XYZ file of C-alpha atoms in Angstrom:
301
model
C -21.873 -18.429 -18.794
C -18.774 -19.148 -20.843
C -15.795 -20.437 -18.832
C -12.504 -19.277 -20.309
C -8.873 -19.010 -19.333
C -7.500 -15.580 -18.467
C -6.119 -13.777 -21.517
C -3.114 -11.472 -21.158
C -2.799 -8.618 -21.583
C -6.461 -7.911 -22.280
C -9.036 -8.166 -19.438
C -10.556 -11.538 -18.677
C -14.240 -11.560 -19.838
C -16.631 -11.551 -16.956
C -19.694 -13.759 -16.574
C -22.139 -13.167 -19.426
C -24.947 -12.450 -16.955
C -22.988 -9.355 -15.798
C -23.209 -7.600 -19.125
C -26.744 -6.338 -18.996
C -28.508 -3.000 -18.413
C -32.143 -2.299 -17.868
C -33.379 1.170 -18.676
C -37.042 2.113 -18.225
C -38.186 -1.439 -18.648
C -35.982 -2.227 -21.691
C -33.026 -4.620 -21.610
C -29.821 -4.511 -23.532
C -27.073 -7.095 -23.026
C -23.808 -8.306 -24.441
C -22.915 -11.988 -24.083
C -19.741 -13.798 -24.984
C -21.227 -16.875 -26.613
C -18.017 -18.411 -28.005
C -14.342 -18.435 -27.019
C -11.554 -19.736 -29.205
C -7.934 -20.351 -28.152
C -5.046 -21.673 -30.236
C -2.836 -21.801 -27.141
C -2.950 -20.442 -23.590
C -1.465 -17.070 -24.649
C -3.349 -16.562 -27.882
C -5.108 -13.323 -28.760
C -7.874 -14.349 -31.176
C -10.017 -11.510 -32.639
C -13.225 -10.476 -30.901
C -16.372 -10.072 -33.026
C -19.685 -8.525 -31.964
C -22.909 -9.534 -33.774
C -25.983 -7.238 -33.796
C -29.334 -8.662 -34.831
C -32.110 -7.018 -36.811
C -35.629 -5.937 -35.775
C -37.915 -8.485 -34.154
C -34.942 -10.824 -34.044
C -32.482 -11.938 -31.389
C -28.973 -13.333 -30.868
C -30.240 -16.790 -31.736
C -30.297 -15.778 -35.376
C -26.467 -16.162 -35.385
C -26.432 -19.743 -34.193
C -25.750 -21.315 -37.569
C -22.522 -19.315 -37.761
C -20.953 -20.261 -34.420
C -19.551 -23.668 -35.350
C -18.048 -22.070 -38.448
C -16.129 -19.349 -36.547
C -13.694 -21.434 -34.449
C -10.916 -18.811 -34.755
C -12.953 -16.045 -33.141
C -14.218 -14.859 -29.753
C -17.864 -14.122 -30.559
C -20.096 -11.696 -28.621
C -23.837 -11.307 -29.276
C -25.704 -8.118 -28.517
C -29.328 -8.586 -27.445
C -31.039 -5.283 -28.369
C -34.403 -3.905 -27.294
C -35.660 -3.864 -30.841
C -36.242 -7.574 -30.452
C -39.631 -6.406 -29.114
C -39.521 -8.717 -26.151
C -39.900 -5.812 -23.743
C -42.463 -3.939 -25.801
C -42.393 -1.265 -28.480
C -41.627 1.761 -26.263
C -37.829 1.447 -26.518
C -37.424 4.222 -29.168
C -39.016 6.676 -26.757
C -36.468 5.794 -24.094
C -33.449 6.303 -26.357
C -32.792 6.359 -30.133
C -31.553 3.086 -31.575
C -27.998 4.334 -31.989
C -27.787 5.234 -28.251
C -28.978 1.746 -27.382
C -26.111 0.390 -29.421
C -23.649 2.714 -27.690
C -24.975 1.297 -24.370
C -24.427 -2.251 -25.550
C -20.894 -1.576 -26.854
C -19.989 0.118 -23.548
C -20.591 -3.215 -21.812
C -17.817 -4.918 -23.855
C -14.552 -5.242 -21.826
C -12.395 -5.638 -24.989
C -11.926 -3.746 -28.230
C -13.737 -5.624 -30.974
C -11.872 -6.435 -34.170
C -15.172 -6.438 -36.043
C -18.829 -5.451 -35.479
C -21.389 -7.118 -37.679
C -24.934 -5.810 -38.119
C -27.890 -7.349 -39.945
C -30.764 -5.416 -41.486
C -31.921 -2.795 -38.967
C -28.883 -3.640 -36.864
C -26.675 -2.784 -39.836
C -28.472 0.560 -40.265
C -27.847 1.371 -36.602
C -24.145 0.439 -36.834
C -23.734 2.631 -39.906
C -25.373 5.588 -38.229
C -23.162 5.050 -35.145
C -19.962 4.816 -37.231
C -20.865 8.007 -39.136
C -21.609 10.001 -36.009
C -18.749 8.754 -33.786
C -15.401 10.546 -34.328
C -13.294 7.600 -33.192
C -15.264 4.328 -33.154
C -13.635 1.851 -30.776
C -13.613 -1.022 -33.217
C -11.339 -2.068 -36.032
C -13.830 -2.919 -38.883
C -17.465 -2.909 -39.787
C -19.565 -5.444 -41.682
C -23.150 -4.624 -42.818
C -25.462 -7.455 -43.905
C -28.588 -6.423 -45.888
C -28.431 -2.778 -44.668
C -30.882 0.058 -45.329
C -29.521 3.266 -46.893
C -31.128 6.152 -48.799
C -29.144 7.893 -51.523
C -28.959 11.698 -51.387
C -30.846 12.193 -54.621
C -33.373 9.416 -54.220
C -37.016 10.480 -54.101
C -39.051 8.819 -51.344
C -42.834 8.728 -51.901
C -45.509 8.180 -49.287
C -46.663 5.094 -51.137
C -43.272 3.488 -50.681
C -43.301 4.149 -46.920
C -46.864 2.862 -46.714
C -45.947 -0.379 -48.548
C -42.977 -0.937 -46.265
C -45.160 -0.668 -43.125
C -47.916 -2.858 -44.585
C -45.436 -5.479 -45.691
C -43.919 -6.086 -42.229
C -45.848 -9.383 -41.694
C -44.715 -10.607 -45.104
C -41.061 -9.875 -44.344
C -41.416 -11.614 -40.980
C -42.900 -14.660 -42.742
C -39.855 -14.702 -45.053
C -37.549 -14.508 -42.057
C -39.320 -17.398 -40.396
C -39.006 -19.525 -43.533
C -35.283 -18.776 -43.813
C -34.681 -19.593 -40.195
C -36.799 -22.718 -39.806
C -35.828 -24.353 -43.129
C -36.949 -28.006 -43.263
C -38.690 -27.651 -39.887
C -41.036 -25.087 -41.371
C -44.664 -25.606 -40.224
C -47.717 -24.974 -42.380
C -47.870 -21.685 -44.373
C -50.995 -20.744 -42.412
C -49.209 -21.162 -39.078
C -46.164 -19.204 -40.321
C -48.366 -16.332 -41.473
C -50.172 -16.327 -38.146
C -46.871 -16.199 -36.245
C -45.660 -13.312 -38.478
C -48.800 -11.293 -37.824
C -48.353 -11.717 -34.057
C -44.657 -10.859 -34.237
C -45.413 -7.668 -36.183
C -46.999 -6.327 -32.984
C -43.445 -6.137 -31.580
C -42.433 -3.422 -34.003
C -45.580 -1.573 -35.086
C -45.704 1.320 -35.218
C -42.989 2.731 -32.936
C -39.988 0.634 -34.064
C -40.872 0.983 -37.791
C -40.974 4.756 -37.376
C -37.514 4.628 -35.771
C -36.275 2.520 -38.690
C -37.671 5.059 -41.153
C -36.140 7.963 -39.231
C -32.661 6.411 -39.485
C -33.204 5.363 -43.089
C -34.202 8.872 -44.181
C -31.400 10.355 -42.094
C -28.851 8.543 -44.334
C -29.810 10.880 -47.197
C -27.619 13.436 -45.487
C -24.800 11.025 -44.609
C -21.363 11.016 -46.169
C -19.931 7.445 -46.025
C -16.595 8.685 -47.402
C -16.011 10.094 -43.898
C -15.808 6.578 -42.514
C -12.486 5.801 -40.870
C -13.177 2.100 -40.631
C -12.767 -0.712 -43.208
C -16.327 -1.359 -44.422
C -17.777 -4.513 -45.885
C -21.339 -4.655 -47.260
C -23.216 -7.771 -48.255
C -26.569 -8.035 -50.043
C -28.381 -11.069 -51.403
C -29.462 -10.904 -55.038
C -32.879 -12.266 -53.944
C -33.398 -9.698 -51.197
C -36.226 -7.166 -51.440
C -36.171 -4.115 -53.705
C -35.640 -1.682 -50.862
C -32.522 -3.427 -49.511
C -30.988 -4.001 -52.950
C -31.562 -0.334 -53.861
C -30.104 0.619 -50.460
C -26.885 -1.255 -51.167
C -26.639 0.301 -54.629
C -27.095 3.769 -53.066
C -24.530 3.031 -50.389
C -22.019 1.763 -52.958
C -22.443 4.926 -54.960
C -22.186 7.165 -51.886
C -19.058 5.378 -50.672
C -17.324 5.563 -54.063
C -13.721 6.589 -53.533
C -13.541 5.044 -50.105
C -10.534 2.700 -50.463
C -11.466 0.580 -47.478
C -15.012 -0.368 -48.644
C -15.927 -3.630 -50.296
C -19.325 -4.692 -51.599
C -20.642 -8.214 -52.279
C -23.844 -9.385 -53.971
C -24.545 -13.091 -53.605
C -26.674 -15.023 -56.087
C -29.117 -17.424 -54.516
C -29.223 -15.492 -51.253
C -31.989 -13.346 -49.791
C -32.219 -11.225 -46.635
C -30.739 -13.687 -44.166
C -27.247 -14.831 -45.204
C -26.578 -16.303 -41.744
C -29.283 -18.895 -42.540
C -29.100 -19.101 -46.315
C -25.282 -19.110 -46.810
C -23.703 -19.566 -43.364
C -20.495 -21.197 -44.523
C -19.813 -18.508 -47.114
C -20.640 -15.723 -44.571
C -18.427 -17.298 -41.918
C -15.484 -17.298 -44.341
C -16.078 -13.652 -45.174
C -16.181 -12.672 -41.503
C -13.104 -14.671 -40.613
C -11.166 -12.986 -43.384
C -12.371 -9.529 -42.367
C -11.633 -10.028 -38.676
C -8.122 -11.281 -39.502
C -8.654 -14.628 -37.821
C -5.873 -17.212 -38.056
C -6.503 -20.045 -40.479
C -5.696 -23.082 -38.235
C -8.702 -24.446 -36.325
C -8.870 -23.522 -32.632
C -10.229 -25.141 -29.542
C -13.845 -24.010 -29.261
C -16.123 -23.294 -26.315
C -19.692 -22.334 -27.214
C -22.763 -21.536 -25.208
C -26.230 -21.178 -26.755
C -27.765 -17.690 -26.815
C -30.963 -17.252 -24.921
C -33.781 -16.239 -27.235
C -36.345 -19.028 -27.442
C -39.298 -16.765 -28.228
C -37.768 -14.152 -30.494
C -37.746 -15.026 -34.152
C -35.897 -13.402 -37.068
C -37.000 -10.483 -39.216
């Protein structure tokens, strides 16, 4: 639990343990993991972070010390796989995100999604007439251009390559603490059971749905980030999204050299600067209170 001073005029955040719902055996929660105050009456921006598939809120830990000007909330979503793979049959991913956001007692200045989390946020923003946030940041999102042909072979490769992508996520996250390649590959194969096949089918459903999306209808400032070393599907997705969003004055796109699919691990300082700027955080350092997110057994993907 994060202990904070009351903030006027917005509501005082409740205990983190109170922001959780369980629906048909699946959990979704929203936890305030960091509070920043410049002075007793400050009104620092609130940011909500949404992890990708077979991942958890712990994936954002490298960023927290670099965001002292922000109140940071972490959404723990059922696509972590910790409660099984049946969550898409309870509700679509976008409805799970609506459930998480409804737990938030404040209006976020910025919502940040990574990978599958970014795809869900985009779908939500495109299907919600008045999203109750101020800005959107998508890290390594999936998107399918209107005229792009999708072949069965491509879908088949994506499904078969899930363990490989999980291995890459583990390597990015563990860094110097990386165990042997054999152990990493074994962990990745076991983690893949948390998303196959149900969650991958839900990912593909939302991915293919974007062929009919019109990003120029977005009424939110949009920021998109892709690593130049990310996989072909994500880099093509960002190119398609950039083309589809052409003419949208509030959209910015970034491609970072030397970065892959996990900028929060590969370029945390650079990412933190980008998010601080987008959230409109003040430049002077603030007093910081941080609590570690709970996700010891859920690793990034």
